[in-house]
Coordinates of C-alpha atoms in Angstrom, one line a residue:
M1 CA 15.1 -16.3 20.2
K2 CA 16.2 -13.0 21.9
D3 CA 19.8 -12.7 23.2
L4 CA 20.3 -10.6 26.3
P5 CA 20.9 -7.2 25.6
P6 CA 23.9 -5.6 27.3
N7 CA 23.5 -4.6 31.3
P8 CA 22.7 -1.4 31.0
P9 CA 21.7 -1.8 27.7
R10 CA 23.1 0.7 24.5
A11 CA 21.3 3.6 23.4
A12 CA 20.6 0.8 19.9
D13 CA 19.0 -1.6 22.2
V14 CA 16.7 0.4 23.8
L15 CA 15.7 1.3 20.3
A16 CA 15.7 -2.1 19.1
A17 CA 13.8 -3.7 22.5
R18 CA 10.7 -1.1 21.5
L19 CA 10.5 -1.8 17.8
Y20 CA 9.6 -5.3 19.5
D21 CA 7.0 -4.0 21.6
A22 CA 5.2 -2.2 18.8
G23 CA 5.2 -6.1 17.2
C24 CA 8.5 -5.5 14.1
R25 CA 10.0 -9.0 13.4
F26 CA 11.2 -7.9 10.9
A27 CA 14.4 -5.3 9.9
F28 CA 15.3 -4.7 6.1
G29 CA 18.1 -3.5 4.3
M30 CA 22.1 -2.7 3.7
P31 CA 24.2 -2.6 7.0
G32 CA 27.7 0.0 6.9
G33 CA 30.3 0.0 10.2
E34 CA 28.0 3.0 10.8
V35 CA 25.1 0.3 11.8
L36 CA 26.4 -2.3 13.0
T37 CA 25.8 -1.6 16.7
L38 CA 22.5 -1.3 15.8
V39 CA 22.1 -4.4 14.0
D40 CA 23.2 -6.3 16.6
A41 CA 20.7 -4.4 18.6
L42 CA 18.3 -5.4 17.0
E43 CA 18.7 -9.2 16.0
R44 CA 19.8 -9.6 20.1
A45 CA 15.5 -7.9 20.4
G46 CA 14.0 -10.4 18.5
I47 CA 13.8 -9.0 15.7
R48 CA 15.5 -10.8 12.1
F49 CA 17.7 -8.4 10.0
I50 CA 16.8 -9.6 6.8
L51 CA 20.1 -8.4 4.2
C52 CA 19.0 -6.9 0.4
K53 CA 20.5 -5.6 -2.1
H54 CA 19.3 -2.1 -2.4
E55 CA 17.7 0.3 0.7
N56 CA 14.6 1.2 -2.3
A57 CA 13.7 -2.3 -2.0
A58 CA 14.5 -3.3 1.5
A59 CA 12.0 -0.3 2.2
F60 CA 8.9 -2.1 -0.1
M61 CA 9.5 -4.5 2.2
A62 CA 9.5 -3.6 5.2
E63 CA 6.1 -2.5 3.3
G64 CA 5.1 -5.7 2.0
A65 CA 5.5 -6.9 5.9
W66 CA 3.7 -3.6 7.6
H67 CA 0.9 -4.9 5.1
R68 CA 0.7 -9.2 7.1
T69 CA 1.5 -7.7 10.6
G70 CA 0.0 -5.1 11.7
A71 CA 3.9 -3.5 13.2
P72 CA 5.7 -1.4 11.7
G73 CA 8.3 -1.2 9.0
V74 CA 12.0 -1.6 10.1
L75 CA 14.4 -0.3 7.5
V76 CA 18.4 0.2 8.6
A77 CA 19.9 2.5 6.0
T78 CA 24.1 3.1 6.3
V79 CA 25.2 6.5 6.2
G80 CA 25.0 8.4 3.4
P81 CA 24.8 6.8 0.4
G82 CA 22.8 3.3 2.0
A83 CA 19.7 6.2 3.9
L84 CA 19.4 8.4 0.1
N85 CA 18.9 4.8 -1.9
G86 CA 16.3 4.4 0.7
V87 CA 14.0 7.9 -0.4
N88 CA 12.3 7.5 -3.0
A89 CA 10.8 4.7 -1.1
V90 CA 10.4 6.3 2.2
A91 CA 8.8 9.0 -0.1
N92 CA 6.2 6.6 -1.4
A93 CA 5.8 5.3 1.9
H94 CA 5.1 9.3 3.0
Q95 CA 2.4 9.4 0.4
D96 CA 0.8 6.0 0.9
R97 CA 0.3 6.0 4.8
V98 CA 3.0 3.3 5.4
P99 CA 4.4 3.2 9.0
L100 CA 7.8 2.6 8.4
I101 CA 10.4 3.6 11.0
V102 CA 14.2 4.8 8.7
L103 CA 17.1 3.7 10.9
A104 CA 19.5 5.6 9.2
G105 CA 23.3 5.9 10.3
C106 CA 25.2 9.1 10.8
V107 CA 28.5 10.2 12.0
D108 CA 28.4 11.9 15.4
A109 CA 28.0 15.4 15.9
D110 CA 31.2 17.0 16.6
E111 CA 33.2 14.5 14.7
A112 CA 31.0 15.8 11.7
Q113 CA 32.9 19.7 13.0
T114 CA 35.9 18.5 11.7
Y115 CA 35.4 15.5 9.2
T116 CA 33.8 16.0 5.8
H117 CA 33.1 12.2 4.0
Q118 CA 30.0 11.2 3.7
V119 CA 28.7 13.8 5.6
L120 CA 26.1 15.2 5.4
D121 CA 22.5 16.7 6.6
Q122 CA 20.0 13.2 7.1
T123 CA 17.3 14.8 8.9
Q124 CA 16.9 18.2 6.1
V125 CA 16.7 15.8 3.5
F126 CA 13.8 12.9 4.9
R127 CA 11.9 15.8 7.0
P128 CA 9.2 16.8 3.9
I129 CA 9.4 13.4 3.4
T130 CA 8.0 11.8 6.7
K131 CA 5.3 12.4 10.1
A132 CA 9.2 13.4 12.4
T133 CA 12.5 12.6 12.6
F134 CA 14.5 12.6 14.9
T135 CA 18.0 12.1 16.4
L136 CA 18.8 9.3 18.7
N137 CA 21.4 10.7 22.4
T138 CA 21.3 9.1 25.3
G139 CA 19.7 11.0 27.6
A140 CA 16.2 10.9 25.9
A141 CA 16.2 7.1 24.1
H142 CA 13.2 5.6 25.7
V143 CA 11.0 8.3 25.0
I144 CA 12.6 9.2 21.1
A145 CA 11.5 5.4 20.5
D146 CA 7.9 5.5 21.8
K147 CA 7.6 8.5 20.3
A148 CA 7.8 7.4 17.0
V149 CA 6.7 3.9 16.9
S150 CA 3.2 6.3 18.5
I151 CA 3.8 8.8 15.7
A152 CA 4.1 6.3 12.2
L153 CA 1.4 4.6 13.7
E154 CA -1.8 7.3 15.0
G155 CA -3.4 9.7 12.5
R156 CA -2.5 8.4 9.5
P157 CA 0.3 6.6 10.0
G158 CA 3.8 7.1 7.7
P159 CA 7.5 7.0 7.9
V160 CA 9.1 8.6 11.1
H161 CA 13.2 9.0 10.8
I162 CA 15.8 8.3 13.7
D163 CA 19.7 9.0 12.6
V164 CA 21.6 6.4 15.5
P165 CA 25.2 8.6 15.8
I166 CA 27.7 6.4 15.3
T167 CA 28.6 6.5 19.5
V168 CA 25.7 7.5 20.4
A169 CA 24.5 3.8 19.4
V170 CA 27.0 2.0 21.0
T171 CA 26.7 4.2 24.4
P172 CA 24.9 2.3 28.0
V173 CA 21.6 4.4 28.7
T174 CA 20.4 4.3 32.8
P175 CA 17.5 1.2 32.4
V176 CA 14.4 2.8 33.2
I177 CA 10.5 1.4 33.2
P178 CA 9.6 2.0 29.4
A179 CA 6.8 4.7 29.3
H180 CA 5.1 3.3 26.9
R181 CA 2.5 6.8 26.4
A182 CA -1.0 5.4 25.6
S183 CA -3.3 5.9 22.0
A184 CA -4.5 7.6 21.6
E185 CA -8.9 6.7 21.9
P186 CA -11.3 6.3 18.9
M187 CA -14.4 8.9 19.0
I188 CA -17.0 9.1 17.4
P189 CA -18.5 12.7 16.3
A190 CA -20.1 15.3 18.9
P191 CA -24.5 14.4 19.2
H192 CA -25.5 17.2 17.2
T193 CA -23.3 16.2 14.4
L194 CA -24.3 12.5 14.2
S195 CA -27.7 13.8 14.7
E196 CA -27.5 16.1 11.5
M197 CA -25.6 12.0 9.3
R198 CA -28.0 9.8 10.7
D199 CA -30.7 12.9 9.2
A200 CA -28.7 12.8 5.8
L201 CA -29.4 9.1 6.1
A202 CA -32.7 8.8 6.8
R203 CA -33.4 11.3 3.9
A204 CA -30.8 10.0 1.0
E205 CA -32.6 7.4 -1.5
R206 CA -29.2 6.7 -3.8
P207 CA -26.2 7.0 -0.4
V208 CA -22.8 5.3 -2.3
L209 CA -19.7 4.8 -0.3
I210 CA -16.2 5.5 -1.6
V211 CA -14.2 3.9 0.7
G212 CA -10.4 4.2 1.1
V213 CA -6.6 3.9 3.1
D214 CA -7.3 5.5 6.6
A215 CA -10.3 3.0 6.7
L216 CA -7.8 0.3 5.5
N217 CA -5.4 1.5 8.5
Q218 CA -7.9 1.7 11.0
N219 CA -8.7 -1.8 10.6
F220 CA -5.2 -3.2 11.8
D221 CA -6.2 -0.9 15.6
T222 CA -7.4 -4.5 18.2
R223 CA -9.5 -1.4 20.2
R224 CA -11.3 -0.3 16.9
K225 CA -14.5 -2.0 16.0
D226 CA -13.9 -4.3 12.8
M227 CA -13.3 -2.3 9.3
A228 CA -14.5 -4.4 6.9
A229 CA -17.3 -7.1 9.0
T230 CA -19.3 -2.9 9.5
L231 CA -18.9 -1.6 6.5
R232 CA -20.6 -4.8 5.2
T233 CA -23.0 -5.0 7.9
F234 CA -24.0 -1.0 6.9
A235 CA -23.6 -1.8 2.7
E236 CA -26.1 -4.6 3.4
T237 CA -28.5 -2.6 5.8
F238 CA -28.7 0.2 4.0
N239 CA -28.2 -1.2 0.2
V240 CA -24.9 1.1 -1.0
P241 CA -23.1 0.5 -3.4
V242 CA -19.4 0.6 -2.2
I243 CA -16.6 2.1 -4.3
T244 CA -13.2 2.3 -3.4
T245 CA -9.2 3.5 -3.8
Y246 CA -7.6 0.7 -5.2
K247 CA -5.8 1.0 -1.1
A248 CA -8.8 0.5 0.2
K249 CA -9.8 -3.3 -2.5
G250 CA -11.4 -6.0 -0.7
L251 CA -12.1 -4.4 2.4
L252 CA -15.8 -5.3 0.9
P253 CA -15.7 -8.9 -1.2
E254 CA -15.3 -7.4 -4.9
D255 CA -17.7 -10.4 -5.7
H256 CA -20.4 -8.8 -3.3
P257 CA -23.2 -7.9 -5.3
L258 CA -22.2 -3.2 -4.0
S259 CA -18.7 -3.2 -4.4
L260 CA -17.8 -1.3 -8.0
G261 CA -14.6 -2.2 -7.4
G262 CA -11.7 0.1 -7.3
A263 CA -11.4 3.8 -9.0
G264 CA -9.7 6.9 -9.5
L265 CA -6.7 5.9 -12.8
S266 CA -8.7 3.8 -15.2
P267 CA -10.8 6.5 -18.0
K268 CA -12.9 3.3 -18.3
A269 CA -13.8 2.8 -14.6
D270 CA -14.0 6.0 -13.8
E271 CA -16.7 6.4 -16.5
I272 CA -18.9 4.4 -15.7
L273 CA -17.8 5.3 -11.4
L274 CA -18.3 8.6 -12.1
P275 CA -21.8 9.3 -13.6
L276 CA -23.5 6.9 -10.9
V277 CA -21.7 9.3 -8.3
H278 CA -23.5 12.2 -9.6
R279 CA -26.5 10.4 -9.4
A280 CA -26.0 9.6 -5.5
D281 CA -27.8 12.2 -3.7
L282 CA -25.9 11.1 -0.1
I283 CA -22.1 10.3 -0.3
I284 CA -20.0 8.6 2.3
G285 CA -16.0 9.2 2.1
L286 CA -15.2 6.3 4.5
G287 CA -11.6 6.6 5.0
Y288 CA -11.8 8.5 1.5
D289 CA -8.0 9.7 0.9
P290 CA -7.8 11.4 -2.8
I291 CA -4.4 10.9 -3.0
E292 CA -4.7 7.6 -4.5
M293 CA -7.2 9.4 -7.2
R294 CA -7.0 11.4 -10.7
T295 CA -7.9 15.0 -12.1
G296 CA -11.5 13.3 -12.9
W297 CA -12.1 13.3 -9.1
R298 CA -11.6 17.0 -8.3
D299 CA -14.1 18.3 -7.4
F300 CA -16.0 15.6 -8.2
Y301 CA -19.9 16.3 -6.6
Y302 CA -22.3 19.1 -6.8
P303 CA -22.9 20.6 -3.4
G304 CA -25.6 22.0 -2.8
I305 CA -27.5 19.5 -4.6
Q306 CA -25.0 16.5 -4.0
T307 CA -24.6 15.8 0.5
M308 CA -21.3 14.5 1.5
I309 CA -20.2 13.7 4.7
D310 CA -16.4 12.6 4.6
I311 CA -14.8 9.8 7.4
T312 CA -11.2 10.5 8.0
A313 CA -8.6 10.9 10.2
E314 CA -6.7 14.0 9.1
P315 CA -8.8 17.0 7.9
N316 CA -8.9 17.9 4.6
H317 CA -6.2 20.3 3.9
H318 CA -6.2 18.6 0.4
Y319 CA -9.5 20.5 -1.9
M320 CA -9.5 18.4 -4.2
H321 CA -13.2 18.2 -2.4
Q322 CA -14.9 20.1 0.3
A323 CA -17.0 18.0 2.3
T324 CA -20.6 19.1 3.7
T325 CA -19.8 17.5 6.7
N326 CA -16.1 17.0 8.3
V327 CA -15.4 14.2 10.6
I328 CA -12.7 12.9 12.6
G329 CA -12.5 9.9 13.8
D330 CA -12.8 6.1 14.4
C331 CA -13.9 4.9 10.9
A332 CA -16.1 2.1 11.8
A333 CA -17.5 3.7 14.9
T334 CA -18.8 6.8 12.9
L335 CA -20.2 4.5 10.7
T336 CA -21.5 1.9 12.9
A337 CA -22.9 5.6 16.2
M338 CA -24.5 6.8 11.9
A339 CA -26.6 4.1 11.9
D340 CA -27.5 2.7 14.9
G341 CA -31.1 3.0 15.7
M342 CA -32.3 3.6 11.5
T343 CA -34.9 2.6 10.0
P344 CA -32.9 1.4 6.6
R345 CA -35.2 2.2 3.3
S346 CA -35.3 1.2 -0.1
T347 CA -32.6 2.4 -1.7
W348 CA -31.7 2.6 -6.2
T349 CA -35.2 1.4 -6.6
D350 CA -34.0 2.3 -10.4
G351 CA -31.8 -1.3 -10.1
E352 CA -28.8 1.4 -11.1
I353 CA -25.8 -0.9 -8.7
P354 CA -25.9 -4.5 -10.7
V355 CA -26.1 -2.4 -14.0
A356 CA -23.3 -0.4 -13.0
K357 CA -22.0 -3.9 -11.6
A358 CA -22.4 -5.6 -15.2
N359 CA -20.9 -2.4 -17.0
L360 CA -18.2 -3.0 -14.9
T361 CA -17.4 -6.6 -16.4
S362 CA -18.0 -5.5 -20.0
A363 CA -15.7 -2.9 -20.1
F364 CA -12.6 -5.4 -19.0
P365 CA -13.4 -7.9 -20.8
S366 CA -10.9 -11.7 -20.0
D367 CA -12.1 -13.2 -23.2
E368 CA -9.5 -12.5 -24.8
D369 CA -6.8 -15.8 -26.4
W370 CA -3.9 -14.0 -25.1
G371 CA -3.0 -10.5 -23.8
P372 CA -2.9 -8.5 -20.7
A373 CA -7.0 -9.2 -19.3
A374 CA -6.0 -12.9 -20.1
I375 CA -3.0 -13.3 -18.3
I376 CA -4.9 -11.8 -15.5
D377 CA -8.2 -13.6 -15.8
T378 CA -6.2 -17.0 -15.9
C379 CA -3.3 -16.1 -12.6
R380 CA -7.2 -15.5 -10.3
N381 CA -8.3 -18.2 -12.0
E382 CA -5.4 -20.4 -11.1
L383 CA -4.3 -19.2 -8.2
P384 CA -5.9 -20.1 -5.0
R385 CA -8.1 -17.2 -3.8
T386 CA -6.2 -15.9 -0.6
A387 CA -3.5 -15.0 -2.8
L388 CA -1.6 -11.9 -1.8
A389 CA -0.9 -10.3 -5.4
T390 CA 0.5 -6.9 -5.5
A391 CA 1.1 -4.8 -9.0
D392 CA 3.7 -2.6 -10.1
S393 CA 3.1 0.8 -12.2
G394 CA 2.5 1.2 -15.3
A395 CA -0.2 0.0 -17.8
H396 CA -1.1 -3.2 -16.7
R397 CA -1.6 -1.9 -12.9
I398 CA -5.2 -0.2 -14.0
L399 CA -6.2 -2.7 -15.9
L400 CA -5.1 -5.6 -13.5
S401 CA -6.5 -2.7 -11.1
Q402 CA -9.7 -3.6 -11.9
M403 CA -9.8 -7.1 -13.3
W404 CA -8.1 -8.8 -9.6
E405 CA -10.8 -9.6 -7.0
C406 CA -10.1 -9.5 -3.9
Y407 CA -11.9 -11.0 -1.7
E408 CA -9.9 -9.4 1.7
A409 CA -8.2 -6.3 2.9
R410 CA -4.7 -5.9 1.1
G411 CA -5.1 -8.7 -0.8
L412 CA -3.4 -5.8 -3.5
M413 CA -1.2 -4.1 -2.7
Q414 CA 0.6 -1.3 -5.1
S415 CA 2.1 1.6 -5.1
S416 CA -0.9 4.0 -5.6
A417 CA -0.3 7.7 -4.5
L418 CA 3.2 8.0 -5.4
C419 CA 2.7 4.9 -8.2
T420 CA 7.1 3.8 -8.0
M421 CA 8.4 1.6 -10.4
G422 CA 9.9 -1.3 -8.9
C423 CA 7.3 -1.6 -6.3
A424 CA 6.3 -5.2 -6.9
I425 CA 8.5 -7.1 -6.4
P426 CA 9.7 -6.3 -3.3
L427 CA 7.0 -6.0 -1.2
A428 CA 5.3 -10.2 -2.7
M429 CA 8.5 -10.3 -0.4
G430 CA 8.2 -8.6 2.4
A431 CA 4.7 -10.4 2.3
Q432 CA 7.1 -13.3 1.9
V433 CA 7.9 -13.3 4.3
A434 CA 5.8 -12.5 7.3
D435 CA 3.0 -14.8 6.0
P436 CA 5.3 -17.2 4.9
E437 CA 2.1 -20.2 3.8
R438 CA 0.1 -18.0 1.9
T439 CA 0.4 -17.6 -2.5
V440 CA 2.1 -14.3 -3.2
V441 CA 2.8 -13.1 -7.0
S442 CA 3.8 -10.1 -7.9
F443 CA 3.1 -8.3 -11.2
S444 CA 5.8 -6.1 -13.0
G445 CA 6.4 -4.9 -16.8
D446 CA 9.8 -5.5 -17.6
A447 CA 10.9 -1.6 -17.0
G448 CA 9.8 -2.3 -14.0
F449 CA 10.8 -6.4 -13.1
L450 CA 15.0 -4.7 -14.9
M451 CA 14.8 -2.0 -11.4
V452 CA 15.3 -4.9 -8.7
A453 CA 16.0 -7.9 -10.5
G454 CA 18.8 -8.2 -8.6
E455 CA 16.8 -8.8 -4.8
L456 CA 15.8 -11.7 -6.9
S457 CA 19.1 -13.3 -5.2
T458 CA 17.4 -12.5 -1.8
A459 CA 14.0 -14.7 -2.7
A460 CA 16.8 -17.4 -2.8
E461 CA 18.5 -16.5 -0.1
L462 CA 15.4 -16.5 2.3
G463 CA 14.3 -19.6 0.3
L464 CA 10.8 -17.9 -0.8
N465 CA 8.5 -18.8 -3.3
T466 CA 6.8 -16.1 -3.9
I467 CA 5.8 -16.0 -7.9
F468 CA 7.0 -13.1 -10.3
V469 CA 4.5 -12.6 -13.3
V470 CA 6.8 -10.3 -15.9
F471 CA 4.8 -9.0 -18.5
V472 CA 7.0 -8.1 -21.6
D473 CA 6.5 -6.0 -24.4
A474 CA 9.7 -4.7 -24.7
S475 CA 8.3 -1.4 -24.1
L476 CA 7.0 1.7 -21.5
A477 CA 3.6 0.6 -22.4
L478 CA 2.1 3.2 -20.7
I479 CA 4.4 5.9 -22.0
E480 CA 4.3 4.9 -25.3
L481 CA 0.4 5.2 -25.2
K482 CA 0.4 8.4 -24.8
Q483 CA 3.5 9.6 -26.6
R484 CA 0.7 8.0 -29.1
Q485 CA -2.4 9.8 -28.3
R486 CA -0.1 13.2 -28.3
Q487 CA 0.9 12.7 -31.9
L488 CA 4.4 12.8 -30.7
T489 CA 7.5 10.8 -32.1
N490 CA 8.1 6.9 -30.5
A491 CA 11.5 8.4 -28.1
G492 CA 13.4 6.9 -25.0
V493 CA 10.2 4.4 -24.7
D494 CA 11.0 0.6 -26.4
F495 CA 14.0 -1.2 -25.1
A496 CA 15.3 -5.0 -26.4
K497 CA 13.9 -7.8 -24.8
H498 CA 15.3 -9.8 -22.4
D499 CA 15.1 -13.2 -21.5
F500 CA 13.5 -13.3 -18.3
A501 CA 12.8 -17.0 -17.3
A502 CA 16.7 -17.2 -17.9
M503 CA 17.3 -14.2 -14.7
G504 CA 15.1 -16.4 -12.2
R505 CA 17.0 -20.4 -13.5
A506 CA 20.2 -18.2 -13.0
F507 CA 19.5 -16.7 -9.7
G508 CA 18.6 -20.1 -8.3
G509 CA 14.9 -20.2 -8.6
A510 CA 12.4 -21.2 -11.5
G511 CA 11.9 -20.1 -14.8
H512 CA 9.2 -19.6 -17.5
T513 CA 8.4 -17.7 -21.2
V514 CA 5.2 -18.6 -21.4
T515 CA 2.9 -16.9 -24.9
S516 CA -0.7 -18.8 -24.4
R517 CA -3.3 -19.4 -21.6
A518 CA -2.6 -22.9 -21.4
E519 CA 1.1 -22.8 -21.4
L520 CA 0.2 -20.0 -17.9
K521 CA -1.4 -22.7 -16.5
D522 CA 1.2 -25.2 -16.7
A523 CA 3.6 -22.6 -15.6
L524 CA 1.7 -21.4 -12.1
A525 CA 0.8 -24.5 -11.4
D526 CA 5.2 -25.5 -11.2
A527 CA 5.3 -22.6 -9.0
Q528 CA 2.7 -23.1 -7.0
T529 CA 4.3 -26.9 -5.7
A530 CA 8.7 -25.6 -5.7
D531 CA 10.2 -25.0 -3.3
T532 CA 12.0 -22.1 -4.9
F533 CA 10.6 -18.3 -6.1
T534 CA 8.9 -18.6 -10.4
V535 CA 10.6 -16.2 -12.5
I536 CA 7.1 -16.7 -15.7
A537 CA 8.0 -14.0 -18.5
A538 CA 4.1 -14.2 -20.2
V539 CA 5.5 -11.9 -23.5
I540 CA 2.9 -9.6 -25.0
D541 CA 2.0 -8.0 -28.0
R542 CA 2.9 -3.9 -27.6
G543 CA 0.3 -1.8 -28.2
A544 CA -1.6 -5.1 -26.2
Y545 CA -3.1 -2.0 -23.9
D546 CA -5.1 -0.2 -26.3
G547 CA -8.8 0.5 -26.1
R548 CA -8.3 -1.3 -22.5
I549 CA -7.5 1.1 -19.9

């Protein structure tokens, strides 16, 4: 229940009220004396402040909550080291297109002229890794709050930083009726461009859709058409295979005959998918942002021979590829308008789509007795279809992103642009906080798990029943594999084995160590009925990913 703010409200109350109006119900972070007023204002506004153990993890928890609610994530960090601890995850939000409001305490400007302790220019730190950065003031607190929310959410989402000076936070401001700026309306192309797009669709014998994070994020906007339903209707009507980036997995359920799953990181998958794309005569990049992709997807098609239409939230300034037609607008509305009045024709008549789907299944077999593929396969089979998953960076993520079938948007959450280690556990926790009735499982390598193990105490304090699966091989497996491929001496990639199950128990959860499918199946059954979180340490051999990714 919300507590009434002081009358007149403080500047911090104005900021908190705008975040509440935007749908924010959770804020994550670690307080210091400089942000106590801000924490108080958030709680009074009805936004629960959740104490974390590190600001980097807190930002990922905020992202996890956003994936479930559509409201901007909120990170609270105190001045200096607190704010700087969050830099990695804020940069990740910038590259992974996450609307994150970063609220940082700061020393008052006049005080900073003669005081040096923990004083640094935080706006300069955050400027290159955010969409905007502000310093809150009393005269424009309402405007700054509204700008922050709008900038974070509109266009291509991203983080916005607000420095909140100590005395500004507590200063009463003149009450005003907030004038929230009207959101920009979704747009479709001009008639002549739409006509060219329809002509390309009418001619296409082998069209393909590559769907990315812009389409995923537009699915949150209630003013827009349902992106998942629109995509499915278009694909089925015109028999168009759908390839997604890892972020967009599940926009078309991956057990659908036209879904070819995620691409961009696994060489084995790309060896199957890129030749299919090369055979296409029409490529539709639907919200396709190549920030998730690797070098094989640079200039991946043949201009002049193939036609590519890009429908994105922002102009193409990346130059990873150049499209025949660039459309800046609404993905779902544009796709619907493109299909309007069109008569479907026979496409992909040589059976290429089922062959590609079968080849992908063969490339990532799930029938091994034990190993990373067996772990993923067992978890997918034993956990509900509606289970939400998160993946840390590392070799397991490449395999998981190909093998873990998603049946809804955001069914698998990960850091797929910046590829930050240590993200899976806090992402899962944030999703669980916002959606406590869902089964949520995180997949971490042992090194990534160790980076954020202290957040298990947060999971216990929150009473979460999240499942944390750890691939234990005592090595930075992906880096060790690259080291061997380059015929370099083994150095700096191996470490000792640890008892991860015991860590889970030590922090107040359950813990299991498993070395077989049967043991994993039993551990998953226990975890799904536990009233606390569960750590499952799945021990695998070194080199277990060789030939699999």
